[in-house]
Coordinates of C-alpha atoms in Angstrom, one line a residue:
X1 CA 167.8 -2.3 29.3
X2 CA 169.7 0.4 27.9
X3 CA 167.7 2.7 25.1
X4 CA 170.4 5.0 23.5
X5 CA 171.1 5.8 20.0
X6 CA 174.3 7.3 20.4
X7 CA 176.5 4.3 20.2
X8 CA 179.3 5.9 21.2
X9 CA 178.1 6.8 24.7
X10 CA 176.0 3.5 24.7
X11 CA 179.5 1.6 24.1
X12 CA 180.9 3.2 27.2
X13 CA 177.9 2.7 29.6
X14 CA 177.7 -0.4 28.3
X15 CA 180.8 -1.4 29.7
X16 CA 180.8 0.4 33.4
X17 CA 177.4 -1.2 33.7
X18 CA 178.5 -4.8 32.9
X19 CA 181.7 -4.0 35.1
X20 CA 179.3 -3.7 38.0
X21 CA 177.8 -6.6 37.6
X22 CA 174.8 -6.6 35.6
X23 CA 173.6 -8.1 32.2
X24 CA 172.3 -5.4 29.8
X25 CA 170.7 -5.1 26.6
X26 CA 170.9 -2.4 24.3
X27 CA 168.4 -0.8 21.7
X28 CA 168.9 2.3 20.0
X29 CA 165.3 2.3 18.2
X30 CA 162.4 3.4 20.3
X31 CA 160.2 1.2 18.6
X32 CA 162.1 -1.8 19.0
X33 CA 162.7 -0.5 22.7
X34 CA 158.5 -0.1 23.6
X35 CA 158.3 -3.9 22.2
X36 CA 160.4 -5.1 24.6
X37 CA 159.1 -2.6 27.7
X38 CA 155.8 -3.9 26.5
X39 CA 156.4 -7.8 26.3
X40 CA 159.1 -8.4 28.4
X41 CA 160.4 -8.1 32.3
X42 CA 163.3 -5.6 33.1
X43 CA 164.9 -4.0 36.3
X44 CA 165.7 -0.9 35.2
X45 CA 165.2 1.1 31.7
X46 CA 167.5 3.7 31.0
X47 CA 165.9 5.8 28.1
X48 CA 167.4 8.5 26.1
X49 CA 164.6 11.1 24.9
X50 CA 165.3 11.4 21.5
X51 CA 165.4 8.7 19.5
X52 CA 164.3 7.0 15.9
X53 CA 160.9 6.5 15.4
X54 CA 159.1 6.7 19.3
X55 CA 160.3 9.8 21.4
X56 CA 161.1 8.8 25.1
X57 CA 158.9 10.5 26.4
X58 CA 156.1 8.7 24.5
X59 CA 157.3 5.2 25.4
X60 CA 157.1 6.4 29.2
X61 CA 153.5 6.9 28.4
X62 CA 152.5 4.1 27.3
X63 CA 154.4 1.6 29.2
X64 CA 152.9 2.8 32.0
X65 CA 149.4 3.2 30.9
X66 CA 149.9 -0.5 30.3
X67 CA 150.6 -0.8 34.0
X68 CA 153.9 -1.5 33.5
X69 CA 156.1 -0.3 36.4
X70 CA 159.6 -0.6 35.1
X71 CA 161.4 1.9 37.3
X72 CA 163.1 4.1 34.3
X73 CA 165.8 6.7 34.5
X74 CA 165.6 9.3 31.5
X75 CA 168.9 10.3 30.0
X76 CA 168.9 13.5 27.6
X77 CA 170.6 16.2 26.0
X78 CA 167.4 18.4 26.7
X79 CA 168.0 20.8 30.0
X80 CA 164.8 22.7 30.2
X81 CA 163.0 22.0 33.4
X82 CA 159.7 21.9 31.6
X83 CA 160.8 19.0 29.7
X84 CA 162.3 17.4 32.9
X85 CA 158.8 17.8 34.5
X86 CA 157.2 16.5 31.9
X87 CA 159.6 13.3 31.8
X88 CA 159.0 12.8 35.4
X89 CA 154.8 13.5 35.6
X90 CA 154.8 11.1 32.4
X91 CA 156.2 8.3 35.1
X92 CA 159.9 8.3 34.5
X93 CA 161.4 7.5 38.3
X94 CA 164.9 9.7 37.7
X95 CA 165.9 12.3 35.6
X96 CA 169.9 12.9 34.4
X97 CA 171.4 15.4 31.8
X98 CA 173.5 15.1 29.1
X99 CA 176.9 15.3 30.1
X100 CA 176.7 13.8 33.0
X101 CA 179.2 11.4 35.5
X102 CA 179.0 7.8 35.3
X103 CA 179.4 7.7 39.3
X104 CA 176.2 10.2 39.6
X105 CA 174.5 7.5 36.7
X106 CA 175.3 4.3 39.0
X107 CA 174.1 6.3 42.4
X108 CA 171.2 7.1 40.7
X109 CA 170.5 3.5 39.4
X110 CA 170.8 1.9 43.1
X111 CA 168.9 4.3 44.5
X112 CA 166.2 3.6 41.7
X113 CA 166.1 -0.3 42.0
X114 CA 166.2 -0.3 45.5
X115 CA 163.1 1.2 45.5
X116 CA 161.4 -0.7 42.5
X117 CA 162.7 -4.1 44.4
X118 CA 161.8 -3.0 48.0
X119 CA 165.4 -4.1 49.4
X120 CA 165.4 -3.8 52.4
X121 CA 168.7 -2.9 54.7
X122 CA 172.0 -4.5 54.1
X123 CA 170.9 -6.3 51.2
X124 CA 167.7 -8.2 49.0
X125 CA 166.4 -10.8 51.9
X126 CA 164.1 -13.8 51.2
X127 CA 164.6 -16.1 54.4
X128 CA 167.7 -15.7 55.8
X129 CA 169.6 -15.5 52.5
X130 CA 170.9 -11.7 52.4
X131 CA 172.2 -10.9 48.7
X132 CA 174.0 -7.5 48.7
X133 CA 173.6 -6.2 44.9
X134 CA 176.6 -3.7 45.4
X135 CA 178.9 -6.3 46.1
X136 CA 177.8 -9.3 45.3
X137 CA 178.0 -11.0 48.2
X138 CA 175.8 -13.6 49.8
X139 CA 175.3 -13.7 53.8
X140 CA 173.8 -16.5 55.5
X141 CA 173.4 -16.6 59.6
X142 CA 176.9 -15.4 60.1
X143 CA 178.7 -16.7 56.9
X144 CA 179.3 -14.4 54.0
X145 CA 180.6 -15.2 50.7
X146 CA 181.8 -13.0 47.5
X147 CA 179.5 -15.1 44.3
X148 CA 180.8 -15.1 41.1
X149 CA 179.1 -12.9 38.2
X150 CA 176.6 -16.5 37.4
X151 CA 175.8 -17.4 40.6
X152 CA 174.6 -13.9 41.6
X153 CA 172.5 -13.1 38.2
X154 CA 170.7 -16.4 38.8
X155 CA 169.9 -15.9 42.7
X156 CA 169.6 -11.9 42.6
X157 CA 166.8 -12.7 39.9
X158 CA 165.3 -15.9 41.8
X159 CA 165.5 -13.8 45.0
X160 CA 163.0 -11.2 43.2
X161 CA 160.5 -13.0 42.4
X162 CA 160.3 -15.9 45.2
X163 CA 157.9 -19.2 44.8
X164 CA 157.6 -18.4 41.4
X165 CA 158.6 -20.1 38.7
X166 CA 162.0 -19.2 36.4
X167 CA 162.0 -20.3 33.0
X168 CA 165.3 -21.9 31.6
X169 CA 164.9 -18.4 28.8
X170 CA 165.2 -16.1 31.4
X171 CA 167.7 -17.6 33.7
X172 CA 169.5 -17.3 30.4
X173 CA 168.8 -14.3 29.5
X174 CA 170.1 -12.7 33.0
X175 CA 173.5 -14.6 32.1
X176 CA 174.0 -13.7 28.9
X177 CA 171.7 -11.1 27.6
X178 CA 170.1 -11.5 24.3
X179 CA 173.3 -11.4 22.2
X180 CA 174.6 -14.9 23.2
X181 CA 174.0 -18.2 23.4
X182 CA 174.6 -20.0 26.3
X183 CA 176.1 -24.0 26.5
X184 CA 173.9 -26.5 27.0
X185 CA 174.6 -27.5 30.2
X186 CA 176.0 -24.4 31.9
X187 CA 173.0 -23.0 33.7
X188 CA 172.5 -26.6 35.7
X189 CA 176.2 -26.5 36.4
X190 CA 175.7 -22.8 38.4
X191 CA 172.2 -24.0 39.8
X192 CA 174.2 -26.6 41.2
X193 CA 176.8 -24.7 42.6
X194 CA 174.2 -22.4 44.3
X195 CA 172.7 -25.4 45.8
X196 CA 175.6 -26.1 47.5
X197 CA 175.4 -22.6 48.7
X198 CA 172.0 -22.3 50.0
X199 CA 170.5 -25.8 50.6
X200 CA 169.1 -28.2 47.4
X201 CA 165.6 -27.5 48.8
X202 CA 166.1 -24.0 48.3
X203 CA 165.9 -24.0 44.6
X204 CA 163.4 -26.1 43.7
X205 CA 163.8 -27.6 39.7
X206 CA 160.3 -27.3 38.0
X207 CA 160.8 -30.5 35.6
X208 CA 160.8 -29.0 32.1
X209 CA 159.8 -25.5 32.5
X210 CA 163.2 -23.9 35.8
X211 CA 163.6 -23.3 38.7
X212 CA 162.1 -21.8 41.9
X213 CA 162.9 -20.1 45.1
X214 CA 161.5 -21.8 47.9
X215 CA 160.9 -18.9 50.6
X216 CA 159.7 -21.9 53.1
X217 CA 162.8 -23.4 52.8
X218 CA 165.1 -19.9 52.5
X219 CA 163.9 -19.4 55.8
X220 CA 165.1 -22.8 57.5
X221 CA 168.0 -23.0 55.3
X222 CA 171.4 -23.2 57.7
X223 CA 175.3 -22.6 56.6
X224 CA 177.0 -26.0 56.0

């Protein structure tokens, strides 16, 4: 999620972050953006300081007094180091000031998720599926494959949160955000091209409700 009120800048992050690969919302109200911290599941926050309503550093705060451990990078005009201190002691995981390089923002976001998702080296592993998030490739045994944008939202998300169940919403909402709709039939078309990928038994369908990563099965799974 992306929590900026200057839509100008939010415009153009919006883009590089999409360009790499990711699905992103956007919320330039810190109310609105502590409703969602508070009721919903993100990988990564990116929070401006000052914004309408809640400050920043107040929705830090309380998202994680709520035990909510959404790794969060601050982003703010505001260069003292006291105030950076105080970002960081509230529970904010990185730190960046206003103007700053996209390049130095992306670095910063790996480097952030890899350590809220515990990947480990050369990629996210559940069994002996491999996903590398940088470039959105797939390795299994000795084959590796480049997935489209789909396939890799769906399995990068699966992948992080093994034997549990998916809801058809949130597979969704990894594709398309919360701006679009998506067809009717597309998500079973990319589960099924996955399948083909990674073995049927690997993603498990939970009739009515998604789909599940089956760790047993990740770990027999075998390249066709």
């Amino acid at each position: 999620m992306l929590i900026e009120d200057d839509h100008l800048l939010a415009n153009t992050m919006l883009g590089m972050l999409r360009d790499e690969q990711n699905t992103v919302d956007w919320l330039d109200d810190g109310q609105q953006a502590l409703n969602a911290l508070l009721n919903d599941s993100f990988d990564l926050a990116i929070l401006d300081l000052t914004l309408p309503r809640v400050d920043g550093l107040d929705i830090v705060k309380k998202v994680r007094s709520q035990g909510i451990e959404t790794p969060v990078i601050i982003l703010t005009a505001r260069g003292d180091l006291d105030e950076k201190l105080q970002g960081l002691n509230a529970g904010a995981d990185d730190y960046l000031t206003k103007p700053f390089a996209m390049a130095e923002l992306k670095a910063r976001i790996r480097a952030v998720t890899r350590r809220g998702a515990g990947f480990r080296t050369g990629g996210l592993q559940v069994g002996r599926l491999i996903l590398d998030p940088d470039s959105g490739q797939l390795k299994l045994g000795t084959e590796t494959a480049a997935l489209p944008r789909s396939e890799f939202q769906i399995l990068h998300y699966l992948m992080r949160h093994p034997d549990q169940v998916a809801t058809r919403r949130r597979l969704e909402e990894q594709l398309y955000g919360w701006e679009q709709g998506a067809e009717s039939n597309a998500l079973e078309v990319h589960v099924h091209h996955l399948r083909r990928r990674v073995g049927k038994q690997t993603i498990r369908t939970v009739r009515g409700v998604g789909y599940m990563l089956d760790s047993k099965a990740a770990a027999e799974v075998s390249p066709e």
